């Protein structure tokens, strides 16, 4: 969920993915966290100045810029941001930087903009492009990008969610395609074979059922189901079944998730809950709670990845973890996962000078030697601390096969014991589908309501609950949208 991360989102401490919005958390659905926001995001998501401003002018006018700073408990991201601030101010001494740790939330952005309290730049999620552009809460970056020497070197797929009517409203920081994180030790303790990248819903179901141990408080699969991130997680199964969240016809938007595909996806969730008894007994988990259950060794599988947190903070072993693509509904089908990411928005209320400074800050390390140096510095630091670094080639802001991408891969290859890489077979199997185009957070909320009905009552009917959610979503939200 792109605010939610999260996700699954994905980690651009690692200079990339994702994860993790989730459906509002971390990346994702309700804006409280993002699978998509990761500790590594800051490192690679910085940038170089436009070609016309490769260095700060000697007599550059003094400007003050407020940046989005990490929360106090996010020590790794604070260290990365402080390093970036130091390097930026060496290059642009005319810019004074102020720190503000407000994190984007769909319910708060309007208030922040009305009060002129939003930072000069802030993180948002892939779901928010239309909302931000229509309310003029994001600056049009088209001209700034036109003057930027690396404008054509970006991962074009990651630019799409924030390109509205031919105009760009945010820079990609990292992206993600939702996947599944597996605790191999729980599989081994039950003598359950590890699934492979070509697995199906049946394989997923059997693995979840076989690894669950309700008497010991161990779930085979923990899905987010408390807030908007629940809908973010479930949408993966909707896409795998061939469904869509919304439909557009005759200038109107309407729900499409209460289709046959939606019913199949909800029936699958119902089976996991009531037949397999594979979910946590307390299944109403939010983004952070779901990953905490996993990190505590109480869930064999979760959607999304938190490799760095699991190893660096929770003490899990790198070799005990596995990342696989989402399962396909049937053998030979597509392994589709929700695709989202974290994006950097520049505040349109700022002066042109501040907007330029924000652009220069965001692209400080992009495509530059400084970005390569920063990656190597992070990897050296992780190695010395016996920590891991997550590398997902699908999530980076740059074209992975470009000269810059190849330089990144060369550095990564020098740290085999430090880097947790998504294997090539998984990468080649993964397929991404963007989040809902219109009011994605409201969509996720509607789905979560239906999920909760199914998970709390074994007699609840998937079609009935999806129809109820669709009717409410159409009436209260989508009916008010006009598509030109």
Short mmCIF file of C-alpha atoms in Angstrom, two decimals:
data_model
loop_
_atom_site.label_atom_id
_atom_site.label_comp_id
_atom_site.label_asym_id
_atom_site.label_seq_id
_atom_site.Cartn_x
_atom_site.Cartn_y
_atom_site.Cartn_z
CA UNK A 1 0.00 0.00 0.00
CA UNK A 2 1.71 2.74 -0.83
CA UNK A 3 1.76 4.32 2.17
CA UNK A 4 2.35 1.19 3.64
CA UNK A 5 5.02 0.63 2.11
CA UNK A 6 3.87 -0.89 3.27
CA UNK A 7 5.40 -3.15 1.71
CA UNK A 8 5.26 -5.62 1.21
CA UNK A 9 6.69 -3.30 0.88
CA UNK A 10 10.53 -3.20 -0.02
CA UNK A 11 14.57 -1.18 1.43
CA UNK A 12 16.20 1.84 0.14
CA UNK A 13 18.56 2.11 2.87
CA UNK A 14 19.34 -0.27 0.37
CA UNK A 15 18.71 2.25 -2.21
CA UNK A 16 15.59 0.63 -3.30
CA UNK A 17 12.71 -1.28 -2.22
CA UNK A 18 10.22 -2.51 -1.61
CA UNK A 19 8.46 -3.15 0.80
CA UNK A 20 6.45 -2.65 2.85
CA UNK A 21 3.66 -0.13 2.06
CA UNK A 22 1.75 -1.37 2.73
CA UNK A 23 -1.51 -0.84 2.80
CA UNK A 24 -0.99 2.29 4.70
CA UNK A 25 1.83 1.34 6.93
CA UNK A 26 4.95 1.29 5.94
CA UNK A 27 4.28 1.76 3.04
CA UNK A 28 1.22 2.04 2.63
CA UNK A 29 -2.43 1.97 3.31
CA UNK A 30 -3.16 4.38 6.11
CA UNK A 31 -0.05 6.43 5.94
CA UNK A 32 1.22 5.41 9.36
CA UNK A 33 3.96 3.29 7.91
CA UNK A 34 5.15 2.10 4.59
CA UNK A 35 6.37 -1.21 3.25
CA UNK A 36 7.70 1.00 1.18
CA UNK A 37 9.66 3.16 3.55
CA UNK A 38 12.85 1.49 4.52
CA UNK A 39 15.90 2.27 6.49
CA UNK A 40 18.04 2.35 3.39
CA UNK A 41 15.86 4.67 1.45
CA UNK A 42 17.74 7.72 2.47
CA UNK A 43 21.08 6.51 1.31
CA UNK A 44 20.37 6.12 -2.34
CA UNK A 45 17.52 8.45 -2.68
CA UNK A 46 19.54 11.54 -2.67
CA UNK A 47 20.54 13.36 -5.68
CA UNK A 48 22.80 15.38 -7.80
CA UNK A 49 22.06 18.85 -8.96
CA UNK A 50 20.70 19.59 -12.43
CA UNK A 51 23.32 19.83 -15.13
CA UNK A 52 23.02 23.60 -15.00
CA UNK A 53 23.73 23.61 -11.25
CA UNK A 54 26.45 21.06 -10.73
CA UNK A 55 27.95 23.23 -8.01
CA UNK A 56 26.57 25.92 -5.74
CA UNK A 57 27.31 29.42 -7.08
CA UNK A 58 29.77 31.46 -5.04
CA UNK A 59 27.23 34.21 -4.37
CA UNK A 60 24.15 32.01 -4.24
CA UNK A 61 21.20 33.54 -2.39
CA UNK A 62 20.65 32.22 1.11
CA UNK A 63 17.61 29.99 1.48
CA UNK A 64 16.12 27.95 4.31
CA UNK A 65 14.71 24.50 3.64
CA UNK A 66 12.85 22.18 5.99
CA UNK A 67 13.45 18.49 5.36
CA UNK A 68 11.59 15.39 6.46
CA UNK A 69 13.78 13.91 9.18
CA UNK A 70 13.49 10.37 10.58
CA UNK A 71 11.66 9.68 13.83
CA UNK A 72 13.89 9.61 16.96
CA UNK A 73 13.75 5.82 17.30
CA UNK A 74 14.96 5.22 13.74
CA UNK A 75 18.66 5.43 14.52
CA UNK A 76 19.90 3.88 11.28
CA UNK A 77 17.96 6.33 9.13
CA UNK A 78 19.06 9.25 11.30
CA UNK A 79 22.71 8.35 10.72
CA UNK A 80 22.12 8.18 6.98
CA UNK A 81 20.25 11.48 6.87
CA UNK A 82 22.90 13.25 8.97
CA UNK A 83 25.58 12.01 6.58
CA UNK A 84 23.59 13.36 3.67
CA UNK A 85 22.97 16.73 5.33
CA UNK A 86 26.70 17.13 5.92
CA UNK A 87 27.57 16.34 2.31
CA UNK A 88 24.82 18.59 0.98
CA UNK A 89 25.88 21.59 3.03
CA UNK A 90 29.48 21.16 1.91
CA UNK A 91 28.24 21.54 -1.66
CA UNK A 92 25.50 24.11 -0.97
CA UNK A 93 26.66 26.26 1.97
CA UNK A 94 24.02 28.86 1.13
CA UNK A 95 21.21 26.51 2.22
CA UNK A 96 20.14 26.36 5.85
CA UNK A 97 18.44 23.09 6.75
CA UNK A 98 15.76 22.64 9.37
CA UNK A 99 14.50 19.22 10.50
CA UNK A 100 10.89 18.13 10.95
CA UNK A 101 9.91 14.50 11.56
CA UNK A 102 6.26 14.71 10.48
CA UNK A 103 5.40 11.66 8.37
CA UNK A 104 2.87 11.83 5.56
CA UNK A 105 -0.64 10.59 6.32
CA UNK A 106 -3.64 10.99 3.98
CA UNK A 107 -5.78 12.22 6.88
CA UNK A 108 -3.27 14.93 7.80
CA UNK A 109 -1.85 16.32 4.58
CA UNK A 110 -4.74 18.72 3.93
CA UNK A 111 -4.41 20.21 7.39
CA UNK A 112 -0.63 20.53 7.06
CA UNK A 113 -0.88 22.28 3.70
CA UNK A 114 -3.65 24.63 4.84
CA UNK A 115 -1.53 25.63 7.83
CA UNK A 116 1.64 25.90 5.70
CA UNK A 117 3.34 23.42 8.03
CA UNK A 118 4.48 20.73 5.58
CA UNK A 119 8.20 20.37 4.99
CA UNK A 120 9.91 21.69 1.88
CA UNK A 121 9.95 18.06 0.76
CA UNK A 122 8.28 15.00 2.24
CA UNK A 123 7.78 11.33 1.53
CA UNK A 124 4.53 9.99 0.12
CA UNK A 125 3.33 6.77 -1.46
CA UNK A 126 2.46 5.58 -4.93
CA UNK A 127 -1.27 5.77 -4.21
CA UNK A 128 -1.23 9.51 -3.62
CA UNK A 129 -0.35 10.97 -7.02
CA UNK A 130 -3.82 12.05 -8.12
CA UNK A 131 -4.81 13.38 -4.71
CA UNK A 132 -1.67 15.48 -4.34
CA UNK A 133 -1.75 16.83 -7.88
CA UNK A 134 -5.48 17.63 -7.88
CA UNK A 135 -5.27 19.51 -4.58
CA UNK A 136 -2.05 21.27 -5.64
CA UNK A 137 -0.20 19.78 -2.69
CA UNK A 138 2.74 18.69 -4.84
CA UNK A 139 4.93 20.87 -7.02
CA UNK A 140 5.09 20.16 -10.75
CA UNK A 141 8.66 18.93 -11.24
CA UNK A 142 8.54 18.84 -15.02
CA UNK A 143 10.79 21.88 -15.52
CA UNK A 144 13.26 20.85 -12.82
CA UNK A 145 13.52 17.42 -14.42
CA UNK A 146 13.96 18.92 -17.88
CA UNK A 147 17.07 20.70 -16.59
CA UNK A 148 18.42 17.60 -14.84
CA UNK A 149 21.19 15.75 -16.66
CA UNK A 150 19.96 12.30 -15.59
CA UNK A 151 16.29 12.82 -16.34
CA UNK A 152 16.28 9.92 -18.81
CA UNK A 153 18.22 7.52 -16.60
CA UNK A 154 15.45 6.78 -14.09
CA UNK A 155 13.61 3.50 -13.80
CA UNK A 156 10.70 4.60 -15.98
CA UNK A 157 8.35 2.13 -14.32
CA UNK A 158 8.76 3.95 -11.02
CA UNK A 159 7.99 7.33 -12.59
CA UNK A 160 4.57 6.22 -13.85
CA UNK A 161 2.55 6.45 -10.59
CA UNK A 162 3.54 10.09 -10.11
CA UNK A 163 3.16 11.19 -13.72
CA UNK A 164 -0.27 12.76 -14.06
CA UNK A 165 -1.44 14.23 -17.37
CA UNK A 166 2.13 14.25 -18.61
CA UNK A 167 3.49 16.11 -15.59
CA UNK A 168 5.77 14.67 -12.90
CA UNK A 169 4.79 15.40 -9.29
CA UNK A 170 7.34 13.41 -7.27
CA UNK A 171 10.72 11.73 -7.53
CA UNK A 172 10.99 8.00 -6.91
CA UNK A 173 12.92 7.02 -3.81
CA UNK A 174 12.35 3.31 -3.87
CA UNK A 175 9.80 0.89 -5.23
CA UNK A 176 8.54 -2.53 -4.44
CA UNK A 177 6.64 -5.51 -5.73
CA UNK A 178 5.07 -7.36 -2.84
CA UNK A 179 6.57 -10.72 -2.02
CA UNK A 180 6.54 -13.27 0.80
CA UNK A 181 9.08 -13.52 3.64
CA UNK A 182 9.60 -16.96 5.12
CA UNK A 183 11.10 -18.20 8.40
CA UNK A 184 12.90 -21.34 7.25
CA UNK A 185 13.44 -22.57 10.82
CA UNK A 186 9.70 -22.98 11.38
CA UNK A 187 9.45 -25.03 8.20
CA UNK A 188 12.38 -27.20 9.26
CA UNK A 189 10.99 -27.73 12.77
CA UNK A 190 7.86 -29.27 11.26
CA UNK A 191 9.72 -31.10 8.46
CA UNK A 192 7.80 -29.06 5.89
CA UNK A 193 9.56 -28.71 2.52
CA UNK A 194 10.45 -25.14 1.64
CA UNK A 195 8.30 -23.73 -1.17
CA UNK A 196 9.92 -22.67 -4.43
CA UNK A 197 9.47 -19.64 -6.63
CA UNK A 198 6.91 -21.41 -8.84
CA UNK A 199 4.51 -22.11 -5.96
CA UNK A 200 0.72 -21.81 -6.13
CA UNK A 201 -2.18 -21.01 -3.80
CA UNK A 202 -2.41 -24.71 -3.00
CA UNK A 203 1.27 -24.78 -2.06
CA UNK A 204 0.83 -21.64 0.04
CA UNK A 205 -2.21 -23.09 1.80
CA UNK A 206 -0.52 -26.40 2.54
CA UNK A 207 2.62 -24.66 3.84
CA UNK A 208 0.61 -22.34 6.08
CA UNK A 209 -1.44 -25.21 7.48
CA UNK A 210 1.55 -27.48 8.04
CA UNK A 211 3.73 -24.89 9.79
CA UNK A 212 0.98 -23.56 12.05
CA UNK A 213 1.03 -24.71 15.67
CA UNK A 214 -1.90 -22.94 17.41
CA UNK A 215 -1.17 -24.63 20.74
CA UNK A 216 2.24 -22.95 20.79
CA UNK A 217 0.95 -19.63 19.42
CA UNK A 218 2.64 -20.12 16.04
CA UNK A 219 0.85 -19.11 12.85
CA UNK A 220 1.60 -20.49 9.44
CA UNK A 221 0.71 -17.13 7.91
CA UNK A 222 0.15 -13.72 9.48
CA UNK A 223 -1.79 -11.26 7.34
CA UNK A 224 -2.38 -7.62 8.22
CA UNK A 225 -6.05 -7.11 9.04
CA UNK A 226 -6.46 -4.26 11.53
CA UNK A 227 -6.24 -1.10 9.44
CA UNK A 228 -5.99 -0.10 5.81
CA UNK A 229 -2.92 -2.27 5.45
CA UNK A 230 -5.26 -5.25 5.53
CA UNK A 231 -6.74 -4.31 2.18
CA UNK A 232 -3.24 -3.69 0.90
CA UNK A 233 -2.19 -7.25 1.79
CA UNK A 234 -5.37 -8.85 0.42
CA UNK A 235 -5.15 -7.05 -2.92
CA UNK A 236 -2.22 -9.29 -3.83
CA UNK A 237 -4.60 -12.27 -3.93
CA UNK A 238 -7.17 -10.25 -5.87
CA UNK A 239 -4.57 -9.52 -8.56
CA UNK A 240 -3.42 -13.14 -8.65
CA UNK A 241 -7.01 -14.19 -9.29
CA UNK A 242 -7.15 -11.79 -12.25
CA UNK A 243 -9.23 -9.11 -10.54
CA UNK A 244 -9.07 -5.33 -10.37
CA UNK A 245 -9.83 -2.89 -7.58
CA UNK A 246 -11.73 -0.36 -9.67
CA UNK A 247 -13.24 0.11 -13.10
CA UNK A 248 -13.70 3.24 -15.22
CA UNK A 249 -16.50 3.61 -17.77
CA UNK A 250 -18.39 6.59 -19.22
CA UNK A 251 -16.46 9.03 -17.07
CA UNK A 252 -17.33 7.25 -13.84
CA UNK A 253 -15.32 5.13 -11.42
CA UNK A 254 -16.85 2.14 -9.65
CA UNK A 255 -15.76 -0.80 -7.52
CA UNK A 256 -14.57 -3.91 -9.33
CA UNK A 257 -13.26 -5.95 -6.40
CA UNK A 258 -16.59 -7.71 -5.76
CA UNK A 259 -16.07 -9.77 -8.92
CA UNK A 260 -15.62 -13.51 -9.27
CA UNK A 261 -11.90 -12.94 -8.80
CA UNK A 262 -12.54 -11.00 -5.61
CA UNK A 263 -14.74 -13.79 -4.28
CA UNK A 264 -12.02 -16.35 -5.01
CA UNK A 265 -9.46 -14.24 -3.16
CA UNK A 266 -11.72 -13.79 -0.14
CA UNK A 267 -12.66 -17.46 -0.09
CA UNK A 268 -8.96 -18.31 -0.04
CA UNK A 269 -8.49 -16.09 3.02
CA UNK A 270 -11.50 -17.71 4.66
CA UNK A 271 -10.01 -21.17 4.10
CA UNK A 272 -6.71 -20.11 5.66
CA UNK A 273 -8.58 -18.85 8.72
CA UNK A 274 -11.25 -21.46 9.31
CA UNK A 275 -10.10 -24.66 7.58
CA UNK A 276 -6.33 -24.49 7.94
CA UNK A 277 -6.39 -22.60 11.26
CA UNK A 278 -3.20 -21.05 9.96
CA UNK A 279 -3.63 -17.43 11.07
CA UNK A 280 -2.72 -15.99 14.47
CA UNK A 281 -5.45 -16.46 17.05
CA UNK A 282 -5.36 -12.68 17.41
CA UNK A 283 -5.51 -12.03 13.68
CA UNK A 284 -6.28 -8.28 13.91
CA UNK A 285 -2.71 -7.11 13.39
CA UNK A 286 -1.45 -3.86 11.94
CA UNK A 287 1.69 -3.38 9.89
CA UNK A 288 4.22 -3.29 12.72
CA UNK A 289 2.45 -5.95 14.77
CA UNK A 290 2.50 -8.38 11.86
CA UNK A 291 6.24 -8.06 11.40
CA UNK A 292 6.81 -8.23 15.15
CA UNK A 293 5.00 -11.58 15.23
CA UNK A 294 7.30 -12.78 12.47
CA UNK A 295 10.46 -11.45 14.15
CA UNK A 296 9.46 -13.21 17.38
CA UNK A 297 9.34 -16.52 15.53
CA UNK A 298 5.55 -16.81 15.80
CA UNK A 299 4.70 -16.75 12.08
CA UNK A 300 6.18 -18.85 9.29
CA UNK A 301 5.15 -16.48 6.50
CA UNK A 302 4.20 -12.83 6.06
CA UNK A 303 3.58 -10.65 3.02
CA UNK A 304 6.35 -8.17 2.33
CA UNK A 305 9.91 -8.19 3.59
CA UNK A 306 11.65 -6.83 6.67
CA UNK A 307 14.94 -8.59 6.26
CA UNK A 308 17.06 -5.85 7.78
CA UNK A 309 14.84 -5.40 10.82
CA UNK A 310 14.56 -9.14 11.34
CA UNK A 311 18.33 -9.65 11.34
CA UNK A 312 19.78 -6.34 12.53
CA UNK A 313 17.24 -5.61 15.24
CA UNK A 314 15.53 -8.86 16.11
CA UNK A 315 18.60 -11.07 15.96
CA UNK A 316 17.32 -13.53 13.38
CA UNK A 317 19.91 -15.21 11.20
CA UNK A 318 20.28 -14.23 7.57
CA UNK A 319 20.40 -17.84 6.45
CA UNK A 320 17.12 -18.62 8.21
CA UNK A 321 15.18 -16.23 5.98
CA UNK A 322 13.83 -16.62 2.47
CA UNK A 323 12.07 -14.22 0.11
CA UNK A 324 9.79 -15.66 -2.58
CA UNK A 325 7.43 -14.09 -5.12
CA UNK A 326 3.73 -14.09 -4.35
CA UNK A 327 2.18 -17.46 -5.25
CA UNK A 328 0.21 -17.83 -8.45
CA UNK A 329 -3.42 -18.86 -8.17
CA UNK A 330 -2.82 -21.86 -10.41
CA UNK A 331 0.19 -23.64 -11.82
CA UNK A 332 1.72 -21.61 -14.62
CA UNK A 333 -0.12 -18.44 -13.61
CA UNK A 334 1.41 -15.05 -12.91
CA UNK A 335 3.10 -14.38 -9.57
CA UNK A 336 1.51 -10.97 -9.20
CA UNK A 337 2.21 -8.65 -6.30
CA UNK A 338 1.02 -5.15 -5.52
CA UNK A 339 3.50 -2.64 -6.89
CA UNK A 340 4.07 0.62 -5.06
CA UNK A 341 6.81 2.73 -3.58
CA UNK A 342 7.99 5.77 -1.73
CA UNK A 343 8.19 9.10 -3.47
CA UNK A 344 9.62 12.50 -2.60
CA UNK A 345 7.25 15.42 -3.01
CA UNK A 346 8.40 19.04 -3.15
CA UNK A 347 6.10 21.53 -1.45
CA UNK A 348 4.50 23.86 -4.04
CA UNK A 349 4.08 26.55 -1.38
CA UNK A 350 7.84 27.09 -1.31
CA UNK A 351 9.63 29.69 -3.42
CA UNK A 352 11.32 28.58 -6.66
CA UNK A 353 14.69 28.89 -4.91
CA UNK A 354 13.64 26.56 -2.11
CA UNK A 355 12.08 24.12 -4.58
CA UNK A 356 15.39 24.02 -6.47
CA UNK A 357 17.27 23.43 -3.22
CA UNK A 358 14.88 20.61 -2.33
CA UNK A 359 15.39 19.05 -5.76
CA UNK A 360 19.16 19.30 -5.37
CA UNK A 361 18.94 17.68 -1.93
CA UNK A 362 16.74 14.82 -3.11
CA UNK A 363 19.03 14.06 -6.06
CA UNK A 364 22.30 14.64 -4.21
CA UNK A 365 23.51 11.05 -4.58
CA UNK A 366 21.45 9.98 -7.59
CA UNK A 367 23.62 8.64 -10.42
CA UNK A 368 26.71 10.13 -8.78
CA UNK A 369 29.95 8.75 -7.41
CA UNK A 370 28.71 9.98 -4.04
CA UNK A 371 25.87 7.48 -4.28
CA UNK A 372 28.31 4.66 -4.97
CA UNK A 373 30.56 5.85 -2.15
CA UNK A 374 27.60 6.01 0.22
CA UNK A 375 26.56 2.46 -0.66
CA UNK A 376 30.09 1.22 -0.02
CA UNK A 377 30.24 3.12 3.26
CA UNK A 378 26.96 1.55 4.40
CA UNK A 379 28.11 -1.92 3.38
CA UNK A 380 31.44 -1.50 5.21
CA UNK A 381 29.58 -0.33 8.29
CA UNK A 382 27.10 -3.21 8.13
CA UNK A 383 29.94 -5.68 7.65
CA UNK A 384 31.85 -4.37 10.67
CA UNK A 385 28.70 -4.61 12.79
CA UNK A 386 27.77 -8.08 11.50
CA UNK A 387 24.58 -6.65 10.04
CA UNK A 388 22.90 -7.26 6.71
CA UNK A 389 21.88 -5.06 3.83
CA UNK A 390 18.84 -5.91 1.71
CA UNK A 391 19.23 -5.73 -2.07
CA UNK A 392 16.25 -6.05 -4.39
CA UNK A 393 17.02 -5.18 -8.03
CA UNK A 394 13.34 -4.56 -8.79
CA UNK A 395 13.12 -1.63 -6.42
CA UNK A 396 15.82 0.83 -7.39
CA UNK A 397 15.20 4.32 -8.80
CA UNK A 398 17.67 3.77 -11.65
CA UNK A 399 17.68 1.46 -14.65
CA UNK A 400 19.34 -1.68 -13.27
CA UNK A 401 21.04 -2.43 -16.60
CA UNK A 402 22.48 1.05 -17.00
CA UNK A 403 26.17 1.85 -16.44
CA UNK A 404 25.27 3.18 -13.00
CA UNK A 405 23.24 0.07 -12.22
CA UNK A 406 26.14 -2.16 -13.21
CA UNK A 407 28.46 -0.21 -10.93
CA UNK A 408 26.01 -0.75 -8.08
CA UNK A 409 25.87 -4.48 -8.80
CA UNK A 410 29.68 -4.68 -8.84
CA UNK A 411 29.84 -3.16 -5.35
CA UNK A 412 27.09 -5.45 -4.04
CA UNK A 413 28.96 -8.51 -5.31
CA UNK A 414 31.93 -7.66 -3.09
CA UNK A 415 29.90 -8.24 0.11
CA UNK A 416 28.36 -11.72 -0.21
CA UNK A 417 28.17 -12.26 3.56
CA UNK A 418 26.63 -8.84 4.25
CA UNK A 419 24.09 -8.52 1.46
CA UNK A 420 20.80 -10.40 1.47
CA UNK A 421 19.89 -10.53 -2.20
CA UNK A 422 16.64 -11.61 -3.79
CA UNK A 423 17.72 -14.46 -6.04
CA UNK A 424 17.52 -14.15 -9.81
CA UNK A 425 14.82 -16.80 -10.17
CA UNK A 426 12.54 -14.90 -7.80
CA UNK A 427 13.25 -11.59 -9.54
CA UNK A 428 12.48 -13.07 -12.95
CA UNK A 429 9.25 -14.60 -11.66
CA UNK A 430 7.86 -11.53 -9.92
CA UNK A 431 5.17 -9.50 -11.67
CA UNK A 432 3.88 -6.17 -10.37
CA UNK A 433 0.50 -4.47 -10.69
CA UNK A 434 -0.04 -0.89 -9.48
CA UNK A 435 -2.26 -0.01 -6.57
CA UNK A 436 -5.76 1.34 -7.06
CA UNK A 437 -5.74 4.60 -9.01
CA UNK A 438 -8.54 6.42 -7.20
CA UNK A 439 -8.71 6.92 -3.43
CA UNK A 440 -6.58 3.88 -2.77
CA UNK A 441 -6.59 4.36 0.98
CA UNK A 442 -10.40 4.41 1.05
CA UNK A 443 -10.40 1.28 -1.09
CA UNK A 444 -8.08 -0.47 1.33
CA UNK A 445 -10.30 0.54 4.23
CA UNK A 446 -13.36 -0.91 2.46
CA UNK A 447 -11.57 -4.21 1.85
CA UNK A 448 -10.35 -4.41 5.44
CA UNK A 449 -13.95 -4.19 6.66
CA UNK A 450 -14.88 -7.17 4.48
CA UNK A 451 -11.80 -9.08 5.64
CA UNK A 452 -12.66 -8.54 9.29
CA UNK A 453 -16.18 -9.87 8.72
CA UNK A 454 -14.78 -13.03 7.14
CA UNK A 455 -12.10 -13.54 9.77
CA UNK A 456 -14.43 -13.03 12.72
CA UNK A 457 -17.39 -15.14 11.52
CA UNK A 458 -16.92 -18.51 9.81
CA UNK A 459 -20.46 -18.26 8.41
CA UNK A 460 -19.84 -14.91 6.71
CA UNK A 461 -20.24 -15.06 2.93
CA UNK A 462 -17.39 -13.57 0.86
CA UNK A 463 -19.64 -12.35 -1.95
CA UNK A 464 -22.08 -10.71 0.45
CA UNK A 465 -19.33 -8.92 2.37
CA UNK A 466 -17.59 -7.73 -0.78
CA UNK A 467 -20.87 -6.43 -2.22
CA UNK A 468 -21.54 -4.50 0.99
CA UNK A 469 -18.06 -3.00 0.92
CA UNK A 470 -18.38 -2.09 -2.76
CA UNK A 471 -21.76 -0.41 -2.30
CA UNK A 472 -20.46 1.71 0.57
CA UNK A 473 -17.25 2.59 -1.26
CA UNK A 474 -19.15 3.54 -4.42
CA UNK A 475 -21.72 5.64 -2.58
CA UNK A 476 -19.40 7.49 -0.22
CA UNK A 477 -16.29 7.85 -2.37
CA UNK A 478 -16.24 6.81 -6.01
CA UNK A 479 -19.57 8.36 -6.99
CA UNK A 480 -18.05 11.77 -6.34
CA UNK A 481 -15.21 11.27 -8.83
CA UNK A 482 -15.54 12.49 -12.41
CA UNK A 483 -13.07 11.21 -14.98
CA UNK A 484 -12.48 13.42 -17.98
#
